[in-house]
Coordinates of C-alpha atoms and ligand atoms in Angstrom, one line a residue:
M5 CA 168.9 137.0 126.4
G6 CA 169.6 135.9 129.4
Q7 CA 172.8 134.5 130.9
V8 CA 176.0 136.4 130.0
K9 CA 178.2 134.0 127.8
Y10 CA 182.0 134.4 128.6
V11 CA 185.2 133.4 125.9
F12 CA 188.2 133.3 127.0
V13 CA 191.1 133.4 124.4
T14 CA 194.5 132.0 125.5
G15 CA 197.7 131.5 123.8
G16 CA 200.3 128.7 123.6
V17 CA 203.4 128.1 121.8
T18 CA 204.6 131.7 121.3
S19 CA 203.7 135.4 122.1
S20 CA 202.8 137.8 119.3
L21 CA 200.6 134.7 117.6
G22 CA 197.5 137.9 117.3
K23 CA 195.2 137.0 120.5
G24 CA 193.9 140.3 120.4
I25 CA 193.0 140.0 116.7
I26 CA 191.0 136.9 116.8
S27 CA 189.4 138.0 120.1
A28 CA 188.3 141.3 117.9
S29 CA 187.6 139.4 114.7
L30 CA 185.4 136.6 116.9
G31 CA 183.8 140.0 118.5
K32 CA 182.8 141.6 115.3
L33 CA 181.1 138.2 114.4
L34 CA 179.1 137.5 117.2
S35 CA 177.8 141.6 116.9
A36 CA 177.2 141.1 113.7
R37 CA 175.1 138.7 114.5
G38 CA 173.4 141.2 116.5
L39 CA 174.5 140.0 120.0
R40 CA 176.1 142.6 122.4
V41 CA 179.7 142.0 123.0
T42 CA 182.9 143.8 124.4
I43 CA 185.8 142.2 124.9
Q44 CA 188.5 142.5 127.6
K45 CA 192.4 142.0 127.8
F46 CA 193.9 140.3 131.5
D47 CA 198.0 141.3 131.6
P48 CA 199.8 139.1 133.9
Y49 CA 202.1 141.9 134.9
I50 CA 202.8 144.0 137.9
N51 CA 202.1 147.5 136.7
I52 CA 198.5 148.8 137.9
D53 CA 198.3 149.7 134.3
P54 CA 200.8 150.2 131.5
G55 CA 200.4 154.5 131.7
T56 CA 203.8 154.2 133.0
L57 CA 205.6 151.6 130.4
N58 CA 207.6 153.1 127.8
P59 CA 206.1 152.1 124.4
Y60 CA 209.2 150.2 123.3
E61 CA 208.4 147.7 126.3
H62 CA 204.8 147.0 125.8
G63 CA 203.5 149.2 122.5
E64 CA 201.0 152.1 122.1
C65 CA 199.2 153.0 125.7
Y66 CA 195.7 153.1 124.8
V67 CA 193.5 155.5 126.3
T68 CA 189.5 154.9 126.6
E69 CA 186.9 157.0 126.8
D70 CA 186.8 157.0 130.7
G71 CA 190.4 158.1 130.7
A72 CA 191.9 154.4 131.5
E73 CA 195.6 153.8 130.0
T74 CA 195.1 150.5 128.4
D75 CA 197.2 147.8 126.5
L76 CA 197.1 148.4 122.8
D77 CA 194.7 145.5 122.3
L78 CA 192.0 147.9 123.2
G79 CA 192.2 149.6 120.6
H80 CA 191.9 146.7 118.3
Y81 CA 188.7 145.8 120.1
E82 CA 187.2 149.6 119.8
R83 CA 188.5 149.3 116.3
F84 CA 186.2 146.4 115.1
L85 CA 183.8 146.5 117.2
A86 CA 183.1 150.3 117.2
E87 CA 182.2 150.2 120.9
N88 CA 184.0 152.2 123.8
T89 CA 185.7 150.1 125.9
S90 CA 186.7 151.2 129.7
Q91 CA 188.9 151.0 132.8
K92 CA 187.0 147.4 133.3
N93 CA 188.3 146.4 130.2
N94 CA 192.0 146.3 130.9
V95 CA 193.4 144.5 134.3
T96 CA 196.4 143.9 135.0
T97 CA 198.3 141.5 138.1
G98 CA 199.3 144.8 139.6
R99 CA 195.6 145.8 139.8
I100 CA 194.3 142.5 141.3
Y101 CA 196.8 142.7 144.0
N102 CA 196.3 146.3 144.8
N103 CA 192.2 145.6 144.9
V104 CA 193.4 142.8 147.4
I105 CA 196.0 144.6 149.3
T106 CA 193.7 147.5 149.8
K107 CA 190.9 145.4 151.3
E108 CA 193.2 143.8 153.6
R109 CA 194.2 147.2 154.9
E110 CA 190.1 147.8 155.1
G111 CA 189.6 144.7 157.6
E112 CA 187.8 143.0 154.8
Y113 CA 189.7 139.6 155.8
L114 CA 190.3 140.3 159.5
G115 CA 191.6 137.2 161.4
K116 CA 192.2 135.1 158.1
T117 CA 195.6 134.8 156.0
V118 CA 195.4 136.4 152.5
Q119 CA 196.6 133.9 149.9
V120 CA 197.0 133.6 146.2
I121 CA 194.1 130.9 146.7
P122 CA 191.3 131.9 147.1
H123 CA 191.8 136.0 147.1
I124 CA 193.8 136.9 144.6
T125 CA 191.6 134.4 142.1
D126 CA 188.7 135.3 143.7
E127 CA 189.3 138.5 143.2
I128 CA 190.8 137.8 139.6
K129 CA 186.9 136.2 139.0
R130 CA 184.8 139.0 139.9
S131 CA 187.0 141.1 137.3
F132 CA 186.3 138.6 135.0
I133 CA 182.3 139.0 135.3
A134 CA 182.3 142.3 136.8
L135 CA 181.2 143.6 133.1
G136 CA 178.5 140.9 133.2
Y137 CA 176.8 142.8 135.6
T138 CA 175.9 145.8 133.4
G139 CA 173.5 144.1 131.9
N140 CA 174.9 145.5 128.7
Y141 CA 176.7 142.6 127.0
D142 CA 175.3 139.1 126.2
V143 CA 179.0 137.6 125.1
I144 CA 182.0 138.9 127.1
I145 CA 185.3 137.5 125.5
T146 CA 188.6 137.6 127.6
E147 CA 192.1 137.5 126.5
I148 CA 194.5 136.5 128.9
G149 CA 197.7 138.0 128.1
G150 CA 201.2 135.8 128.0
S151 CA 201.4 132.2 126.9
V152 CA 200.2 129.3 128.7
G153 CA 202.9 127.9 131.1
D154 CA 204.4 131.7 132.1
I155 CA 204.4 131.5 135.7
E156 CA 203.0 134.7 136.4
S157 CA 199.8 133.6 134.6
L158 CA 199.2 130.8 136.5
P159 CA 196.7 132.6 138.6
F160 CA 194.5 133.7 135.6
I161 CA 194.3 130.2 134.5
E162 CA 193.4 128.9 138.0
A163 CA 190.9 131.2 137.7
M164 CA 189.4 130.6 134.6
R165 CA 189.5 127.3 135.3
Q166 CA 187.2 127.9 138.5
T167 CA 185.0 130.3 136.4
K168 CA 184.5 127.9 133.6
W169 CA 183.4 125.0 136.1
E170 CA 181.2 127.4 138.1
L171 CA 179.3 129.0 135.1
G172 CA 178.9 125.1 133.1
H173 CA 180.5 124.6 130.1
E174 CA 177.5 125.8 128.0
N175 CA 178.4 129.7 129.5
C176 CA 181.9 129.4 129.4
I177 CA 184.3 128.3 126.8
V178 CA 188.2 128.7 126.1
I179 CA 190.0 129.5 122.8
H180 CA 193.4 128.2 122.6
L181 CA 195.0 130.0 120.0
T182 CA 198.6 128.4 119.1
L183 CA 201.0 128.3 116.8
I184 CA 202.1 125.1 113.7
P185 CA 205.3 126.0 112.4
Y186 CA 206.3 125.2 109.3
L187 CA 209.9 123.0 109.0
K188 CA 211.2 124.1 105.5
A189 CA 213.5 121.4 105.8
V190 CA 211.3 118.8 105.7
G191 CA 208.8 120.8 104.4
E192 CA 206.2 119.8 107.0
L193 CA 203.7 121.4 109.4
K194 CA 204.2 120.7 113.1
T195 CA 201.5 119.4 115.6
K196 CA 203.8 119.0 118.4
P197 CA 204.5 122.5 119.8
T198 CA 200.1 122.6 119.9
Q199 CA 200.1 119.3 121.6
H200 CA 202.3 120.2 124.4
S201 CA 200.9 123.5 125.1
V202 CA 197.2 122.0 125.6
K203 CA 198.8 119.6 127.8
K204 CA 199.9 122.6 129.4
L205 CA 196.7 123.7 129.5
L206 CA 195.0 120.4 130.5
E207 CA 197.6 120.2 133.8
S208 CA 195.7 123.4 134.9
G209 CA 192.5 121.3 134.4
I210 CA 191.1 123.2 131.2
Q211 CA 190.5 121.4 128.1
P212 CA 189.9 124.3 125.4
D213 CA 186.9 124.0 123.6
I214 CA 188.5 125.4 120.5
L215 CA 191.9 125.3 118.8
V216 CA 192.5 128.2 116.7
C217 CA 196.0 127.4 114.2
R218 CA 198.3 130.2 113.4
S219 CA 200.6 129.0 110.3
E220 CA 202.1 130.7 108.0
R221 CA 200.6 127.9 105.4
A222 CA 197.3 126.3 105.0
I223 CA 196.5 123.3 107.7
N224 CA 194.7 120.2 105.4
T225 CA 192.5 117.3 106.5
E226 CA 195.6 115.4 107.8
I227 CA 196.9 117.9 110.3
R228 CA 193.1 119.0 111.4
K229 CA 192.5 115.0 112.2
K230 CA 196.1 115.1 114.3
L231 CA 195.2 118.1 116.3
A232 CA 192.1 117.2 116.7
L233 CA 192.8 113.4 118.0
F234 CA 195.7 114.4 120.0
C235 CA 194.1 117.9 121.9
N236 CA 190.7 116.3 122.7
V237 CA 188.8 118.5 120.2
P238 CA 185.5 117.8 117.4
I239 CA 187.5 118.2 113.8
N240 CA 185.2 121.0 113.4
S241 CA 186.8 122.5 116.2
V242 CA 190.4 123.1 114.7
I243 CA 190.3 126.4 112.8
S244 CA 192.9 127.2 110.8
S245 CA 194.2 131.0 111.3
I246 CA 196.7 131.2 108.0
D247 CA 199.0 134.4 107.9
A248 CA 196.5 137.0 106.8
K249 CA 197.4 140.6 103.9
T250 CA 196.0 142.6 106.6
I251 CA 194.5 142.2 110.2
Y252 CA 191.3 143.6 109.1
D253 CA 190.9 140.0 106.6
V254 CA 190.7 138.3 109.7
P255 CA 187.3 138.2 110.3
L256 CA 186.2 137.3 106.9
L257 CA 189.0 134.3 107.1
M258 CA 187.3 133.7 110.9
R259 CA 184.1 133.4 109.1
K260 CA 185.2 130.8 106.3
E261 CA 186.4 128.5 109.3
K262 CA 183.2 128.9 111.3
L263 CA 184.9 129.9 114.3
D264 CA 181.3 132.3 115.0
E265 CA 179.2 129.5 114.6
R266 CA 181.4 127.2 116.7
V267 CA 181.3 129.4 119.6
L268 CA 177.2 129.6 119.2
E269 CA 176.7 125.9 118.9
L270 CA 179.1 125.5 122.4
F271 CA 176.6 128.1 123.9
N272 CA 173.7 126.5 123.0
L273 CA 172.6 129.9 120.9
P274 CA 170.5 130.0 117.4
I275 CA 172.9 130.6 114.8
G276 CA 170.5 132.6 113.0
E277 CA 171.0 134.2 109.2
E278 CA 174.8 134.5 107.9
P279 CA 176.3 138.3 109.1
G280 CA 176.4 140.2 105.8
L281 CA 179.7 142.5 106.8
V282 CA 178.7 144.7 104.0
Y283 CA 180.5 147.5 105.0
W284 CA 183.4 145.7 106.0
K285 CA 184.1 144.1 102.6
E286 CA 183.3 147.7 100.9
F287 CA 186.4 148.5 103.2
L288 CA 188.5 145.9 102.3
T289 CA 187.9 146.3 98.2
K290 CA 188.9 150.5 98.6
L291 CA 191.9 148.9 100.5
K292 CA 192.8 146.9 98.4
N293 CA 192.0 148.9 95.2
P294 CA 193.9 152.2 96.2
V295 CA 193.0 155.2 93.2
H296 CA 195.7 157.3 95.3
E297 CA 199.1 156.6 96.6
I298 CA 200.7 159.1 99.3
K299 CA 203.7 159.3 101.4
I300 CA 203.5 160.4 104.7
A301 CA 206.5 161.1 107.0
L302 CA 205.8 160.1 110.9
V303 CA 208.4 161.6 112.7
G304 CA 208.7 160.2 116.3
K305 CA 211.4 158.9 118.6
Y306 CA 210.2 155.2 119.3
I307 CA 210.1 154.7 115.5
D308 CA 211.6 151.6 115.7
L309 CA 208.8 149.9 117.4
H310 CA 205.6 150.7 115.0
D311 CA 203.4 149.3 118.0
A312 CA 204.4 152.3 119.6
Y313 CA 202.2 154.5 117.1
K314 CA 199.4 151.5 116.4
S315 CA 196.6 153.5 116.5
I316 CA 197.7 156.0 114.2
A317 CA 199.1 154.0 111.5
E318 CA 195.3 152.0 111.8
G319 CA 193.8 155.7 111.3
F320 CA 195.6 155.9 108.2
I321 CA 194.9 152.5 107.1
H322 CA 191.0 153.5 108.0
A323 CA 191.0 156.9 106.2
G324 CA 193.2 155.9 103.4
A325 CA 190.7 153.0 102.3
S326 CA 187.9 155.6 102.7
N327 CA 189.9 157.8 100.6
E328 CA 190.8 155.3 98.1
C329 CA 194.1 156.1 99.0
K330 CA 197.2 154.0 100.1
V331 CA 199.6 155.8 102.7
N332 CA 202.7 154.8 103.0
I333 CA 204.1 155.7 106.0
N334 CA 207.8 156.6 106.2
W335 CA 209.1 156.0 109.8
V336 CA 211.5 159.0 110.6
S337 CA 213.9 159.7 113.5
S338 CA 213.2 162.9 115.5
E339 CA 216.6 162.8 116.3
D340 CA 218.1 162.6 113.0
I341 CA 216.3 165.9 111.8
E342 CA 218.7 168.7 111.9
S343 CA 218.1 172.0 110.0
E344 CA 221.0 170.8 107.7
N345 CA 219.2 167.6 106.6
V346 CA 215.8 168.5 106.7
A347 CA 214.8 169.5 103.4
E348 CA 216.5 166.2 102.3
I349 CA 214.7 163.7 104.9
L350 CA 211.2 165.3 104.6
G351 CA 211.5 166.7 101.2
E352 CA 209.8 164.0 99.3
H353 CA 207.2 163.6 101.8
D354 CA 203.2 164.2 100.7
G355 CA 202.3 165.0 104.7
I356 CA 204.1 165.0 107.6
L357 CA 202.9 164.0 111.0
I358 CA 204.8 164.8 114.2
A359 CA 203.4 161.9 116.9
P360 CA 202.7 162.6 120.5
G361 CA 205.5 162.2 123.1
F362 CA 207.2 162.6 126.1
G363 CA 210.5 164.3 127.4
E364 CA 213.7 166.2 125.8
R365 CA 214.9 163.4 123.5
G366 CA 213.7 164.5 119.9
V367 CA 211.8 167.5 120.5
E368 CA 214.1 170.1 118.8
G369 CA 214.2 167.5 115.4
K370 CA 210.4 168.2 115.7
I371 CA 210.4 171.6 115.9
T372 CA 212.6 171.7 112.6
A373 CA 210.3 169.8 111.2
A374 CA 207.2 171.5 112.0
K375 CA 209.4 174.3 110.8
Y376 CA 209.8 172.8 107.4
A377 CA 206.0 172.2 106.9
R378 CA 205.0 175.4 108.1
E379 CA 207.3 176.9 105.4
N380 CA 207.3 174.6 102.6
K381 CA 203.5 174.4 102.9
I382 CA 203.2 170.9 103.0
P383 CA 200.3 169.1 105.0
F384 CA 201.1 169.2 108.8
F385 CA 199.6 166.8 111.4
G386 CA 200.8 167.5 114.9
I387 CA 199.8 165.1 117.6
C388 CA 199.8 166.0 121.3
L389 CA 203.7 167.3 121.7
G390 CA 203.2 167.3 117.8
L391 CA 200.8 170.6 118.5
Q392 CA 203.2 171.5 121.0
V393 CA 206.3 172.0 118.9
A394 CA 204.3 173.1 116.0
I395 CA 203.4 176.0 118.8
I396 CA 207.1 176.6 120.0
E397 CA 208.2 176.6 116.4
F398 CA 205.7 179.6 115.4
G399 CA 206.2 180.9 118.7
R400 CA 209.9 181.4 118.2
N401 CA 210.3 182.0 114.2
V402 CA 207.1 183.9 113.6
L403 CA 206.6 185.8 116.7
G404 CA 210.0 186.4 117.4
L405 CA 210.3 184.9 121.0
K406 CA 213.6 183.2 120.8
N407 CA 213.5 181.6 124.5
A408 CA 209.9 180.4 123.6
A409 CA 209.9 176.2 125.3
S410 CA 207.7 173.8 127.1
T411 CA 208.4 173.9 130.8
E412 CA 208.9 170.3 130.3
T413 CA 211.9 170.4 128.3
D414 CA 213.1 173.8 130.1
P415 CA 211.5 174.7 133.3
Q416 CA 213.2 177.6 133.8
T417 CA 212.7 179.2 130.4
K418 CA 211.1 182.8 129.8
E419 CA 208.8 182.2 127.9
P420 CA 206.3 179.4 129.0
I421 CA 204.6 179.2 125.9
I422 CA 203.8 175.4 126.4
D423 CA 203.4 174.6 130.4
L424 CA 202.0 172.4 132.8
M425 CA 198.5 172.6 133.9
E426 CA 197.2 174.5 136.2
E427 CA 195.5 171.5 138.2
Q428 CA 198.7 169.8 137.0
K429 CA 201.0 171.6 139.1
K430 CA 200.5 169.8 142.6
I431 CA 200.6 166.6 141.7
T432 CA 203.8 164.5 141.9
K433 CA 203.1 160.6 141.6
K434 CA 202.9 159.4 138.1
G435 CA 200.6 156.7 137.5
G436 CA 197.2 157.9 136.2
T437 CA 197.7 161.2 136.8
M438 CA 197.6 162.9 133.6
R439 CA 194.8 164.7 132.1
L440 CA 192.8 161.6 130.5
G441 CA 190.0 160.8 128.5
A442 CA 187.1 162.1 126.9
Y443 CA 186.7 166.1 127.1
P444 CA 184.4 168.2 125.1
C445 CA 185.8 171.1 122.2
T446 CA 184.0 174.0 120.3
L447 CA 184.9 174.4 117.1
K448 CA 185.4 177.8 115.4
E449 CA 183.1 178.1 112.2
G450 CA 185.4 178.4 108.6
T451 CA 188.1 176.5 109.8
K452 CA 189.7 173.5 108.3
V453 CA 188.7 171.7 111.4
F454 CA 185.0 172.8 111.4
E455 CA 185.3 171.6 107.6
A456 CA 186.3 167.9 108.6
Y457 CA 184.1 167.5 111.5
G458 CA 181.0 168.8 109.3
S459 CA 180.0 170.2 113.0
S460 CA 181.2 172.5 116.1
E461 CA 180.6 170.1 119.1
I462 CA 183.3 167.8 119.2
S463 CA 184.7 165.2 121.8
E464 CA 188.3 164.0 122.0
R465 CA 190.7 161.6 124.4
H466 CA 193.3 163.0 126.0
R467 CA 196.7 162.2 127.6
H468 CA 199.0 165.2 128.9
R469 CA 200.2 167.4 131.5
Y470 CA 201.3 170.4 129.5
E471 CA 199.3 172.7 127.3
F472 CA 199.5 176.4 125.5
N473 CA 199.8 179.2 127.8
N474 CA 196.8 181.3 127.0
E475 CA 198.7 184.5 127.7
Y476 CA 200.2 184.1 124.2
L477 CA 197.3 183.4 122.3
E478 CA 196.1 187.2 121.4
K479 CA 199.5 186.9 119.6
F480 CA 199.6 183.5 117.5
E481 CA 196.1 184.7 116.0
N482 CA 197.4 188.1 115.0
K483 CA 199.9 186.7 112.8
G484 CA 197.5 183.9 111.5
M485 CA 197.6 180.9 114.0
L486 CA 194.3 180.6 115.3
A487 CA 192.8 178.3 118.4
A488 CA 190.2 176.5 116.0
G489 CA 189.2 174.6 118.7
V490 CA 189.1 175.5 122.6
N491 CA 187.4 173.1 125.6
P492 CA 184.1 175.4 126.3
D493 CA 184.6 174.6 130.2
S494 CA 188.4 175.3 130.7
N495 CA 189.3 177.3 127.9
L496 CA 192.4 175.6 127.1
V497 CA 193.3 175.3 123.5
E498 CA 192.6 172.0 122.1
I499 CA 193.5 172.8 118.4
M500 CA 195.8 175.0 116.4
E501 CA 195.1 175.6 113.1
L502 CA 197.5 178.2 110.3
K503 CA 195.9 180.2 108.1
N504 CA 197.4 180.7 104.7
H505 CA 198.4 177.1 104.5
P506 CA 197.0 174.3 102.9
W507 CA 196.7 172.1 106.1
Y508 CA 198.9 172.8 109.2
V509 CA 196.7 171.3 112.1
G510 CA 197.7 170.7 115.7
T511 CA 195.7 168.7 118.4
Q512 CA 196.3 168.4 122.0
F513 CA 194.0 165.2 122.0
H514 CA 194.5 162.2 120.5
P515 CA 192.2 161.7 117.3
E516 CA 194.1 158.4 116.7
Y517 CA 192.4 156.7 119.6
K518 CA 188.8 157.2 117.9
S519 CA 189.6 156.2 114.4
R520 CA 187.2 152.7 113.3
V521 CA 187.2 150.7 110.3
V522 CA 183.2 152.1 110.1
E523 CA 184.5 155.7 111.3
P524 CA 187.4 156.9 110.0
H525 CA 188.5 160.1 111.7
P526 CA 187.7 163.4 110.0
L527 CA 191.2 164.9 110.7
F528 CA 192.9 161.9 109.5
S529 CA 190.8 162.1 106.5
G530 CA 191.2 166.0 106.1
F531 CA 195.0 165.3 106.2
I532 CA 194.9 162.7 103.5
K533 CA 193.3 164.4 101.2
A534 CA 195.6 167.6 101.8
A535 CA 198.3 165.4 101.4
I536 CA 196.6 164.0 97.9
N537 CA 196.3 167.7 97.1
H538 CA 199.6 168.5 97.6
K539 CA 201.1 165.1 95.6
N540 CA 199.0 166.2 92.6
K541 CA 200.2 169.8 92.9
K542 CA 203.8 169.0 92.7
K543 CA 203.3 167.1 89.4
Ligands
LIG203 N1 204.5 165.3 126.8 C1 203.3 166.3 126.7 C2 202.6 166.3 127.7 O1 202.6 165.7 128.6 C3 202.7 166.0 125.5 C4 201.9 164.1 125.9 C5 201.7 163.3 124.8 O2 201.8 163.9 123.4 N2 200.5 162.5 124.6 O3 201.6 167.2 127.5

């Protein structure tokens, strides 16, 4: 295909309408028709990336192969499309300004006053189309964070207007996702907020090409007609997006509404055959008709916002479906766990997952949970900090190293069993400075992880500063805690696994970032199988 086609997705009325899921669903449908698609997100905040944000601010920080710390919507894009994203797929206002200010200092605009228009908008436009120059894509979908009318997203909206004008309507379209609220008192769906948000876009010179209308109830022909008339779009461009049972229903719902066909028509592209989506449908059938059911304790400290552990939760959905198993997650606050109550809190579970995390808060509770899983032979999965606490626990209670700790929480400890990586010792800056992105790992034959992956060479994504201190490795292995996966270049321990336990695995990397609908993660799958066995044994 010649000209790259651009789709912008904006949001109106409120935030949290699911622009990410609509973008991912459209991407899925177009790629199922053979187009090469990628999705990018432009966020209006000033942080250069979300890497320095507390998860309670903005949910999970998702990490790409190339080590970009990104918005969690990129996780949806990868899970739906089964395609990697990169640093270029997530751009913030902060990054745009940073680029422009760097250029200003380098003298690129010598003699000129540097202004929002044209310098900031030009930089945004360049970033909008940057992936188009790779030659890797036919369609680029760009999700604009926030809602239309927000002061901070104005430069993005203006850059979008200019891009549409420059590329022409047949190469660039705007989909506006909006809310149609249902007023119980009068028993009616209301179109007025949508009319206002479309007017807001029109004030900025943008006529949306398609409206995707999120609602609790189905919108009938009358409402579609009204929206079409007042928002200037043909009636077949009013797409209904009714609340779905699972986000994975949305591609099929959008297919039913012919969102993909409308996009192709507007781009003057052939519609072709209807995509089969065979695997997707099989996945949904398994997801909705489980044979098994298990209860997993997810022990973390940001449990009040489930988005903080989004990829882990989705990893359970993918691997759960492939094992025909409904995975119920019980969100447990690590700060509530103490030796006296651990049995009461965790006793009823079929598996215990200890989540990633930073800092001191809640660490002792996680250590207690790891001990409980080890001693009671409950399937255990530790991710990043989850592995580190399992190591500390084993050091203290099996090897008798009473002072075993991580220098992250106890910088003066006499037993720095988890310590800052050598390459991290000189780093003082915070943003983007962790060990980030994909690294290779070699698995030991005969281990459970080797069996799960079915291969000895793997690659997984990382986000951490601290590591297992190899000086202690021999002691650990002598007592049955094995380095089951090691980085072949640096010798860093990436996976530890306990012998003589049904399934006790901790990974320094984040397997959850690579779980996809069409490719459930082998470790999530292995953990779920072990939890099903554990449950069956209890019966
Ligand atoms: N805080 C730990 C480290 O930096 C673990 C990080 C994580 O769980 N992502 O090594």
